[in-house]
XYZ file of C-alpha atoms in Angstrom:
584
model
C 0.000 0.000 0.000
C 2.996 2.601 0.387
C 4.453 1.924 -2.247
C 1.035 2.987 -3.951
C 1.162 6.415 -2.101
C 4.406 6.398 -3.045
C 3.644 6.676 -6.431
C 0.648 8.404 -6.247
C 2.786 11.608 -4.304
C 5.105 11.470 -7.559
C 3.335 13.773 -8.990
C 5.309 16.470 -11.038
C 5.517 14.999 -14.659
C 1.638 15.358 -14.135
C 1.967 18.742 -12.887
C 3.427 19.395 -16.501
C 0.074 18.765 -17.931
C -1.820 21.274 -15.861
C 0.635 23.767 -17.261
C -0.160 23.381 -20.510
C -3.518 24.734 -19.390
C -2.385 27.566 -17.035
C 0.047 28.964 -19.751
C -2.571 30.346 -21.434
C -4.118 32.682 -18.958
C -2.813 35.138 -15.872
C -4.066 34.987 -12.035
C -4.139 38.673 -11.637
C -5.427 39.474 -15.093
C -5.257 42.825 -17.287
C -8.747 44.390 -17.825
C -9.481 42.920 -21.087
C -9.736 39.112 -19.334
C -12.603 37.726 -18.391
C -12.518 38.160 -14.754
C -14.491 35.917 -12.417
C -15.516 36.835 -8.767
C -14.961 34.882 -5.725
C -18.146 33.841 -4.801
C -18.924 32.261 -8.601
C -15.544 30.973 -8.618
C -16.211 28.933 -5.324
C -20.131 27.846 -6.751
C -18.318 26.254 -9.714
C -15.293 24.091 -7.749
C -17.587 23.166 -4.584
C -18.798 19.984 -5.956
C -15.415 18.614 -7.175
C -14.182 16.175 -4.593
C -12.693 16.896 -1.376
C -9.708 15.454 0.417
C -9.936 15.852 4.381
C -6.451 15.613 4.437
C -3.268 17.866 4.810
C -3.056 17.584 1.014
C -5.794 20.515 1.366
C -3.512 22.654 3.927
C -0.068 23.740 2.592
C 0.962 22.309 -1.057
C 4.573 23.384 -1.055
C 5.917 20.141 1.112
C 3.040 17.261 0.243
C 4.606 15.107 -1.829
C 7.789 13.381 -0.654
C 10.368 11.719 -3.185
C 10.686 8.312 -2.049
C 13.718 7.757 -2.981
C 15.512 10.205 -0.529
C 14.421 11.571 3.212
C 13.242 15.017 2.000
C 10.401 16.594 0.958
C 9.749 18.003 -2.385
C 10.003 22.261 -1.836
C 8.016 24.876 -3.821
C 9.519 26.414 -6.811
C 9.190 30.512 -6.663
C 10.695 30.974 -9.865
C 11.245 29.135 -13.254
C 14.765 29.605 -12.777
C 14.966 26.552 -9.932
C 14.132 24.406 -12.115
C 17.513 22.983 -13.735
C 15.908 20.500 -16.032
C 14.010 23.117 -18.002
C 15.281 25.244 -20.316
C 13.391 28.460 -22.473
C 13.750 26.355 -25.703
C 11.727 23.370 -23.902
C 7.799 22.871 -24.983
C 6.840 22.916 -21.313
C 9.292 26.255 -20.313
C 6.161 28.729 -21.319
C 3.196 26.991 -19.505
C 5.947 26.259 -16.416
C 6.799 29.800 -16.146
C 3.131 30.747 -15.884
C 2.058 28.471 -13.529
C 5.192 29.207 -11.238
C 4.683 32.847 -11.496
C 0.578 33.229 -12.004
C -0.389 30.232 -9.398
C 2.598 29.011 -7.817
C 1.302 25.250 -7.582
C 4.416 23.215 -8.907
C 6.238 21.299 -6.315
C 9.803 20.696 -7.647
C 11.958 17.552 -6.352
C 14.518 18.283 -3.557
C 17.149 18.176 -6.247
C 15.450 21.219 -8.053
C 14.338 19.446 -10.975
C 10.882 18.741 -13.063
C 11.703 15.618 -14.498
C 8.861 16.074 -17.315
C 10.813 14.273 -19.201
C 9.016 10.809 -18.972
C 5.330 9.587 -19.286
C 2.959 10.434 -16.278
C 0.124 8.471 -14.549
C -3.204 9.414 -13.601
C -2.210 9.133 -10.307
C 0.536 11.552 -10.615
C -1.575 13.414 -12.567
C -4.535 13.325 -9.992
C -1.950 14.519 -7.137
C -0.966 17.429 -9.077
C -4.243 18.400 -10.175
C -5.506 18.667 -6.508
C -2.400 20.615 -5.611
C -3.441 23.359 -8.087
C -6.942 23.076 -7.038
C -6.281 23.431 -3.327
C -4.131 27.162 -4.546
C -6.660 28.076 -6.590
C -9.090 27.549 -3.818
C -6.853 29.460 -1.394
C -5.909 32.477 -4.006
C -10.090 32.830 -4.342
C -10.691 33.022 -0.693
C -8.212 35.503 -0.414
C -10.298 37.751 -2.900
C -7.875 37.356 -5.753
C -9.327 37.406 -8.737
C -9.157 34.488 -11.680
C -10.036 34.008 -14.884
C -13.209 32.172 -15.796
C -11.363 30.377 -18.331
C -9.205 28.747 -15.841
C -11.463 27.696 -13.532
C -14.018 26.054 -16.266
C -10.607 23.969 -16.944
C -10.183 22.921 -13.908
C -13.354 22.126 -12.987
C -13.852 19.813 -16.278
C -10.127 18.446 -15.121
C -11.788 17.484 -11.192
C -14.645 15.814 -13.055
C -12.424 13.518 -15.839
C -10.215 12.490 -12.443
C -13.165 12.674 -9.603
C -12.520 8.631 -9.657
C -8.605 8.970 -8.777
C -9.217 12.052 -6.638
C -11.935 10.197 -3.960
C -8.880 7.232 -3.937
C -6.066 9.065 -3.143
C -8.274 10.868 -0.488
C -9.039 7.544 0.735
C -5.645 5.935 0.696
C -4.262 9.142 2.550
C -6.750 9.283 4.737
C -6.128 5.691 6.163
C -2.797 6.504 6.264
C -3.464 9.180 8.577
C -5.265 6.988 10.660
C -2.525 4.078 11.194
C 0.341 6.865 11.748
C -1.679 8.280 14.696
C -2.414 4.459 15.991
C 1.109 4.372 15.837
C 2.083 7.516 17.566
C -0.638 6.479 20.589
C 0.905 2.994 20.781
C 4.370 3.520 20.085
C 6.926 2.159 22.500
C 8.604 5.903 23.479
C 8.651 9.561 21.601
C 12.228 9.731 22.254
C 13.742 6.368 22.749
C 15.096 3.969 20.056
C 15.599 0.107 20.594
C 17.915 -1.489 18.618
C 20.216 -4.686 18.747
C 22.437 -6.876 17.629
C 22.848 -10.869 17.968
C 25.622 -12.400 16.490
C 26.235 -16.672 15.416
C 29.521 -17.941 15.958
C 31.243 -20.889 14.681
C 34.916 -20.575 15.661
C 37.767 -23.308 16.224
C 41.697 -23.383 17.021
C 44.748 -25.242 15.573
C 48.171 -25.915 16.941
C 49.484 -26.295 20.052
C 49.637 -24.343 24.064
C 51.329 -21.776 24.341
C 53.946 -21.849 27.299
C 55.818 -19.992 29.311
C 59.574 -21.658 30.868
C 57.856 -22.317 34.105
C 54.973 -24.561 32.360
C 57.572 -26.047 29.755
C 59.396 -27.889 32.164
C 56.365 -29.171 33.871
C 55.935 -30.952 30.484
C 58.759 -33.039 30.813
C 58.020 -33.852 34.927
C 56.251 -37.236 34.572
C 54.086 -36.009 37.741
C 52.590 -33.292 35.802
C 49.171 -33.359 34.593
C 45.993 -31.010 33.820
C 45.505 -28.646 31.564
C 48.816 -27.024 31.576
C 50.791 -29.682 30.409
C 48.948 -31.102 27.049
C 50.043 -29.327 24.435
C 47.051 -29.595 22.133
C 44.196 -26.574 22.853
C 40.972 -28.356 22.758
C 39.769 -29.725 19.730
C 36.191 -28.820 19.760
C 34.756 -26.551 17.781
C 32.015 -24.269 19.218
C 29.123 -22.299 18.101
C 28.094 -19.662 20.465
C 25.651 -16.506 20.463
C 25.999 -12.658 21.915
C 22.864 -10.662 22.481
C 22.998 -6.613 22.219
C 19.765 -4.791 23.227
C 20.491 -1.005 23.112
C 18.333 1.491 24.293
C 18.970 5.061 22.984
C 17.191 8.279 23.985
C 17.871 11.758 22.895
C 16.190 14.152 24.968
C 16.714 17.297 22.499
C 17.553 15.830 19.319
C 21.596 15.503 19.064
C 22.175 13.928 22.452
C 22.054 10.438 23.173
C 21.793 8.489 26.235
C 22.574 5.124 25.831
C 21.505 2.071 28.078
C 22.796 -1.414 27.209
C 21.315 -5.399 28.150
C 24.142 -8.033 27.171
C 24.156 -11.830 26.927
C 26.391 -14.382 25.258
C 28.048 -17.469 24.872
C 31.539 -16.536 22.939
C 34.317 -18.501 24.166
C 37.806 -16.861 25.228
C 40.419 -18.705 23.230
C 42.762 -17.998 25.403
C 41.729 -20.940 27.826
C 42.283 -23.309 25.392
C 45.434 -21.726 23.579
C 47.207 -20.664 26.698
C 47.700 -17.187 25.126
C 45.168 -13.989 25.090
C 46.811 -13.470 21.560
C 44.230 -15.877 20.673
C 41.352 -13.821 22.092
C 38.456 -13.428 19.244
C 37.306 -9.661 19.540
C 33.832 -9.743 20.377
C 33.997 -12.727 23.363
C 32.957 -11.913 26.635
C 31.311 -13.766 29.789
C 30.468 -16.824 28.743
C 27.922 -17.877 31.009
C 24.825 -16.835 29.158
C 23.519 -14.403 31.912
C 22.183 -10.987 31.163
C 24.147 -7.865 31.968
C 23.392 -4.614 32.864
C 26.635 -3.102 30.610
C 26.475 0.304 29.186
C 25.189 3.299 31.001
C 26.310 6.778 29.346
C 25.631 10.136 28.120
C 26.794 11.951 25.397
C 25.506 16.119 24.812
C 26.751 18.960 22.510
C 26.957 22.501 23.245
C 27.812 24.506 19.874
C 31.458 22.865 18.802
C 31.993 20.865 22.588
C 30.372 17.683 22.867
C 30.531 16.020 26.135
C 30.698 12.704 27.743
C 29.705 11.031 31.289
C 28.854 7.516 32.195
C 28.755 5.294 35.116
C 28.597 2.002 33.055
C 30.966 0.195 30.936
C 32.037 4.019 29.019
C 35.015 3.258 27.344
C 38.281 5.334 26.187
C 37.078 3.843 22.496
C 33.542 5.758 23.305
C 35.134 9.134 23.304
C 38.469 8.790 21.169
C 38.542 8.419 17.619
C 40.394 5.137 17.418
C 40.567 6.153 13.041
C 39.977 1.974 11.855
C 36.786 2.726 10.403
C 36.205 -1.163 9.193
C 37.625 -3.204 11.827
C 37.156 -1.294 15.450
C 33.391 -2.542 16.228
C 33.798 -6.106 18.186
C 30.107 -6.967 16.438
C 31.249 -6.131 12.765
C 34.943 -5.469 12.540
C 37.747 -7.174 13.520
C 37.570 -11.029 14.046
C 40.464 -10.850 16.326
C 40.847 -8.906 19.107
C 44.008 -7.289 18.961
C 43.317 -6.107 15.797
C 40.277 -3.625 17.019
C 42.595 -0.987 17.652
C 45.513 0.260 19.651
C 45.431 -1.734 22.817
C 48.211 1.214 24.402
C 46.273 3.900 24.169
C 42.652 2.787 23.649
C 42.152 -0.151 26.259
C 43.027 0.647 29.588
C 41.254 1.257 32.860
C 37.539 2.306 32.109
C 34.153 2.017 33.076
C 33.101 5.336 35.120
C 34.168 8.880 34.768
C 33.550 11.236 31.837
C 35.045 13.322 28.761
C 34.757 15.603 25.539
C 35.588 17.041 22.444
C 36.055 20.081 20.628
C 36.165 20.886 17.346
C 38.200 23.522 15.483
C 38.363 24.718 12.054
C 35.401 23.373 10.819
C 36.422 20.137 12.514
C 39.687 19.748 11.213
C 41.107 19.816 14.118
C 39.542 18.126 16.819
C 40.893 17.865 20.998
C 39.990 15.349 23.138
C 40.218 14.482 26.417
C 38.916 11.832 29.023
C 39.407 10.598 32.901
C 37.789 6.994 33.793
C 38.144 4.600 36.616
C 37.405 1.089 36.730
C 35.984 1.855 40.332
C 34.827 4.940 40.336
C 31.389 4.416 42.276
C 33.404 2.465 44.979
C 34.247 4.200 47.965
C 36.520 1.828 49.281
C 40.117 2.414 50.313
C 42.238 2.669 47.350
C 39.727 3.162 44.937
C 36.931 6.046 43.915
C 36.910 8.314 41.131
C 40.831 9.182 42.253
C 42.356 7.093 45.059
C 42.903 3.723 42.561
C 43.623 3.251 39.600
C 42.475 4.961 36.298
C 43.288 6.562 32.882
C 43.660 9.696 31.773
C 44.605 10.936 28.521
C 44.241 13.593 25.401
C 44.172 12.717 21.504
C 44.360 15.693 19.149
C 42.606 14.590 15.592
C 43.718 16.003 12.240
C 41.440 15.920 9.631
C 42.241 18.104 7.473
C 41.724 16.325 3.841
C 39.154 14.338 2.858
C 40.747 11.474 1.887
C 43.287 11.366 5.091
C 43.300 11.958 8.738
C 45.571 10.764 11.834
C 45.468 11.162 14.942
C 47.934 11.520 18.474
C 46.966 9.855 21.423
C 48.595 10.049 25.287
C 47.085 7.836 27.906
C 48.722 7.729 31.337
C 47.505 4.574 32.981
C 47.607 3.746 36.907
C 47.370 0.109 37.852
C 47.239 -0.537 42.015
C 47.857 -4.139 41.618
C 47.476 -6.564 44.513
C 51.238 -5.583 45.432
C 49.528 -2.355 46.972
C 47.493 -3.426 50.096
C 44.337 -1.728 48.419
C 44.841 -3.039 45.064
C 42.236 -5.677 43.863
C 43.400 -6.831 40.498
C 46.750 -7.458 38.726
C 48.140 -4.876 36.160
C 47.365 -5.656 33.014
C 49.362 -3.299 30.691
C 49.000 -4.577 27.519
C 44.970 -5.046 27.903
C 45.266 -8.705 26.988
C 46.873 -8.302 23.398
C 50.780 -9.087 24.361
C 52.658 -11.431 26.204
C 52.719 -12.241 29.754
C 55.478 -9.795 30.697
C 54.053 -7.063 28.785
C 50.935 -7.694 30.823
C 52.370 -7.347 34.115
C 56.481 -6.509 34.216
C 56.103 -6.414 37.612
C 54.995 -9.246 39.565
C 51.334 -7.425 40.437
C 52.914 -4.461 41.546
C 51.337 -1.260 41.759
C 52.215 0.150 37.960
C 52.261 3.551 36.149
C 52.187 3.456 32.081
C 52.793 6.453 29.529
C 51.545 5.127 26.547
C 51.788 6.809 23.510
C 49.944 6.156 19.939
C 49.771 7.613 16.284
C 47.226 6.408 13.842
C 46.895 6.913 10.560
C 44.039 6.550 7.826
C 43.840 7.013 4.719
C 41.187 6.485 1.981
C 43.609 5.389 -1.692
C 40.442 5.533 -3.568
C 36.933 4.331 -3.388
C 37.920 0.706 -3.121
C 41.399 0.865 -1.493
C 41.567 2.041 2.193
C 44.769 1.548 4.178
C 44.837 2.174 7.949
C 47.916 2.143 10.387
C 48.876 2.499 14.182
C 52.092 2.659 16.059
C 52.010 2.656 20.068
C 54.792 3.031 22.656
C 54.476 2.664 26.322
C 57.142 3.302 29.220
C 55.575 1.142 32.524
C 57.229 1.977 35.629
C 56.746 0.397 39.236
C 55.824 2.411 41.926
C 55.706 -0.569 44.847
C 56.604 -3.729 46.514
C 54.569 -7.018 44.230
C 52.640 -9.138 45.546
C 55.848 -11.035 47.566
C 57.269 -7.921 49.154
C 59.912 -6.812 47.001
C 60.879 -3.258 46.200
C 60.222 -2.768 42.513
C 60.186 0.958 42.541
C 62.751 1.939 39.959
C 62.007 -0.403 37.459
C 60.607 0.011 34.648
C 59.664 -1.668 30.479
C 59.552 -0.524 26.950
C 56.476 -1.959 25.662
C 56.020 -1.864 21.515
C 53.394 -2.460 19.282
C 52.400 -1.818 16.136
C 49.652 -2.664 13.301
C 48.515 -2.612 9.615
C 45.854 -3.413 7.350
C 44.356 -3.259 4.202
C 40.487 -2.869 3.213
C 39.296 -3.441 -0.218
C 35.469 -1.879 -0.839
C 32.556 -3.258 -2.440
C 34.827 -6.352 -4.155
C 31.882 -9.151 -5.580
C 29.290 -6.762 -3.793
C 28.142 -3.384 -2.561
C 28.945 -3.210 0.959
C 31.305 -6.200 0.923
C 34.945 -5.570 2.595
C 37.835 -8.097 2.273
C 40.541 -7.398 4.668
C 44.128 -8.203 4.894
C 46.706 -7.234 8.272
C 48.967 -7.909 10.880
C 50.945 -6.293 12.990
C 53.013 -7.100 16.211
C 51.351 -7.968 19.607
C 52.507 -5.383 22.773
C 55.949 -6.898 23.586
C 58.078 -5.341 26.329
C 62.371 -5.241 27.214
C 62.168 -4.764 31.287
C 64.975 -2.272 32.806
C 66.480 -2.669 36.170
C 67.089 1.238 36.534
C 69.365 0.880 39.654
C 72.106 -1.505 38.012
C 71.575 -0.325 34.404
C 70.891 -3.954 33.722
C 69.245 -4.255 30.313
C 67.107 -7.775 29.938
C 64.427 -9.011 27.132
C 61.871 -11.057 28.845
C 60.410 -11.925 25.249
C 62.952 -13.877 23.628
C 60.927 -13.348 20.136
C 58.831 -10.351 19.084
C 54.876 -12.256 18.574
C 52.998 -11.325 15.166
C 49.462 -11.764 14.127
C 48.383 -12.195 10.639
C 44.542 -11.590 9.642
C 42.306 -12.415 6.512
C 39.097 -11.822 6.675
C 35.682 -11.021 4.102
C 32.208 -8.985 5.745
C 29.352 -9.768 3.172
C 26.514 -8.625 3.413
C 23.393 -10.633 2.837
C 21.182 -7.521 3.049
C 21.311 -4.397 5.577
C 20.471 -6.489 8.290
C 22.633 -9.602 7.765
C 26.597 -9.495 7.809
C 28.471 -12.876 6.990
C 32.040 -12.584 7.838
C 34.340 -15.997 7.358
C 37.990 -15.079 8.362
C 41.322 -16.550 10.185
C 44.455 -15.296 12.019
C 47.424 -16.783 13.044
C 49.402 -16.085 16.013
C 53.145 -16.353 15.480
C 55.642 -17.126 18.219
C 52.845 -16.746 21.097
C 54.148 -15.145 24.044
C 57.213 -14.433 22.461
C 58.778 -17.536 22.290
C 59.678 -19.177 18.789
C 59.552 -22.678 20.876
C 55.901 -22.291 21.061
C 54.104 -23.123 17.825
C 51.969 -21.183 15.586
C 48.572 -20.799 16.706
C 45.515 -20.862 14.257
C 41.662 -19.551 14.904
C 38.983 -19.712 12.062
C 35.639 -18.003 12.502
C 32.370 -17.537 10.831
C 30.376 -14.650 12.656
C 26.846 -13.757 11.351
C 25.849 -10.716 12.639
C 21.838 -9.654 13.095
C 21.052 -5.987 13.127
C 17.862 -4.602 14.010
């Protein structure tokens, strides 16, 4: 049924007709015309029929193209009309009824498109337009010629059939858009969601570090740790999205998050986060209350607060357009983005941005904490740890933009008497040392990042990130010892390549890898210089997103991990996925 309307609101090739007619006559006409008055002019159009509709209010925005999201707007002057020229048939007759009646409603695009056959349901829509300004011109005492409104009243009574329908058809829509409106879920709340399928397995064998190596070769060991194979089940698993987002005035958006899933961590079965895939999670199927944040503009500032889950990805621009959401991106985790400067401690706190020059420049800045709604010892908005940071965005070309990013990270660590969770430093993406250099004590990072993206062409798109970090230990670890003075280099860096609309519209293949977060620990007192990662770990990602339609995303991909946990001892490790990806 809309896509009747639809066609019956296309109505200006049929407006072209009615021109032909008005050409030949003038709305306020010289004295030689035959003038009509008002109150005859009324007698002869009252029996034509009616639509109780806002087709009879205000002409100049009835009729919406359907193929775009604005209305058509009324032309003034023959001039906006692109497509029409003063050696066309139609320019004469346009030019009059623009300028006598003003009853032509132009596409948004400014054109006529008379060009191509009309129907009688265009041509029905059109007529009533002009009937409805004629109408409104009489009642405002102007006066027409008789001429013109014989015309149109012989015009009403060849389409009186199509006229009484389209009232009809508009008139029941009216009806189910205010059912609708009374019934609808909320005037300023959206739902929307995401469930993703996924298939995924792993190849090859644990990764280990020394410790668990020679427990291999101890005839008493046993578990987990010592076979060598991850497990060789594959899995299929689910992750539920339900997103609730309100806007109170239009461009703000507070946004309230339900999450469920099943997606496995590889890690357990690898022995080696590298493995992670980047949309797992808790894996126990139970509902969370996750995201909880709000984001407002004022002119050129926009700014940030949440108490839920907000993230430093939520307010930074992490610039890798095709592969940074976990639900459609990147089928690995470390791949996402920089893990130095855009993981870190989150959850609670708040930030902004402001744009310059247009928004070619753009500042950022942020301050989270993990427990920022505890007021325990050692933790709150600013007794534990957090991050804090600033990114400065350059976007100055259309086709290329990068972007600088400082974090400074605070881990307590359970070294510290109030810490409750061991550092973590490279955010699960690097080896065990770069995770936590030393021993769970209380750790300071300076990490520093610089991406880079830049659009070839319309199919080629290259992105690129390079991160540094400088951990230092600011307390005893979790055995007593004195580690202040220490500190790591931690290193990472990534590539990849996206390649648009190849077999279909919307399809990306992508190609990558870069190197894991790897660290070389200092001993600052003694000037001792040791690498706790004998070999620098590398992922390599393929991967294809086809779409099945807007709603359906099929992405097949793999990645390898080589030299897990920096050791070339330790095999390659494999992980295939299929993801399928529901949007609603």
């Amino acid at each position: 049924m809309w896509k009747l309307f639809s066609q019956c609101l296309k109505m200006t090739s049929g407006v072209a007709a009615l021109s032909v007619i008005a050409a030949q006559s003038a709305i306020a006409a010289p004295e030689t015309e035959d003038i009509i008055s008002p109150e005859e002019a009324l007698g002869i159009l009252q029996n034509r029929p009616t639509l109780k509709t806002p087709l009879n209010r205000d002409t100049s925005k009835q009729f919406p193209d359907g193929t775009t999201d604005s209305g058509m707007s009324q032309v003034t002057s023959i001039s906006e009309l692109r497509d029409v020229s003063p050696t066309d048939w139609a320019y004469e007759a346009l030019r009059s009824l623009v300028e006598r009646y003003g009853c032509i409603v132009g596409y948004p695009d400014r054109t006529f498109r008379g060009n191509r056959a009309t129907s009688r349901w265009e041509f029905a829509a059109g007529l009533n337009a002009c009937l409805n300004t004629m109408e409104r011109l009489i009642q405002e005492n102007v006066a027409v010629l008789r001429e013109d409104i014989e015309k149109l009243k012989r015009l009403a009574q060849e389409f009186e059939q199509e006229l009484i329908a389209l009232g009809a058809r508009v008139s029941n829509l009216e009806e189910r858009v205010a059912f609708l409106e009374d019934h609808q879920f909320s005037t300023t709340t959206k739902l929307n969601g995401e469930v993703l399928f996924t298939l995924s397995s792993a190849a090859g064998e644990r990764a280990l570090d020394s410790r668990q190596r020679d427990a291999i070769f101890n005839f008493g060991a046993d578990g987990r740790a010592a076979t060598r194979r991850p497990d060789d089940n594959a899995t299929l698993a689910f992750r539920t999205r339900l997103n609730f987002d309100t806007a109170f005035y239009g461009k703000d958006r507070l946004r309230v998050r339900f999450q469920s899933g099943t997606i496995p961590r590889w890690d357990r079965a690898t022995g080696t986060t590298m493995a992670r895939l980047g949309h797992d999670g808790p894996s126990d199927a139970d509902v969370q209350f996750d995201d909880v944040f709000y984001r407002f503009p004022i002119g050129n500032f926009r700014g940030f607060i949440g108490t839920s889950a907000m993230d430093i990805d939520n307010i930074f621009d992490v610039g890798n357009p095709f592969l940074q959401e976990s639900g459609t991106g990147s089928l690995s985790r470390f791949m996402r983005y920089n893990p130095l400067v855009f993981r870190g401690n989150e959850g609670i706190g708040g930030g902004f941005d402001y744009s310059l020059f247009d928004s070619k420049v753009v500042v950022r800045g942020l301050y989270l904490a993990p427990n920022g709604n505890s007021p325990d010892l050692g933790q709150g908005m600013f007794n534990g740890s957090y991050s804090a940071g600033g990114q400065l965005g350059i976007y100055a070309v259309d086709n290329f933009d990068f972007t600088f990013t400082y974090v400074s990270t605070f881990y307590a660590g359970t070294g510290d008497p109030q810490g409750d969770s061991n550092p973590n430093t490279s955010q699960s993406n690097g080896s065990r040392v770069a995770s936590n250099p030393f021993l769970n004590a209380p750790t300071l990072t300076d990490n520093y990042g610089v991406q880079g993206d830049w659009r070839i062409n319309d199919m080629f798109h290259l992105t690129a990130w390079g991160g540094y970090g400088l951990a230092r230990a600011q307390g005893e670890d979790s055995s007593g010892n004195d580690r202040s003075g220490f500190g790591a280099d931690l290193w990472t860096w990534s590539a990849n390549l996206s390649v648009v609309d190849i077999f279909k519209e919307g399809a990306v293949f992508n190609i990558g890898g870069g190197q894991y977060v790897t660290a070389e620990r200092i001993d600052a007192r003694t000037g001792d210089l040791r690498v706790p990662d004998k070999d620098t770990p590398y992922i390599i990602q393929a991967q294809y997103m086809y779409p099945l339609n807007d709603n359906i995303l099929l992405t097949p991909g793999f990645y390898v991990v080589i030299n897990p946990e920096g050791d070339e001892e330790n095999n390659s490790i494999w992980v295939g996925a299929l993801r399928t990806t529901f949007k609603f």
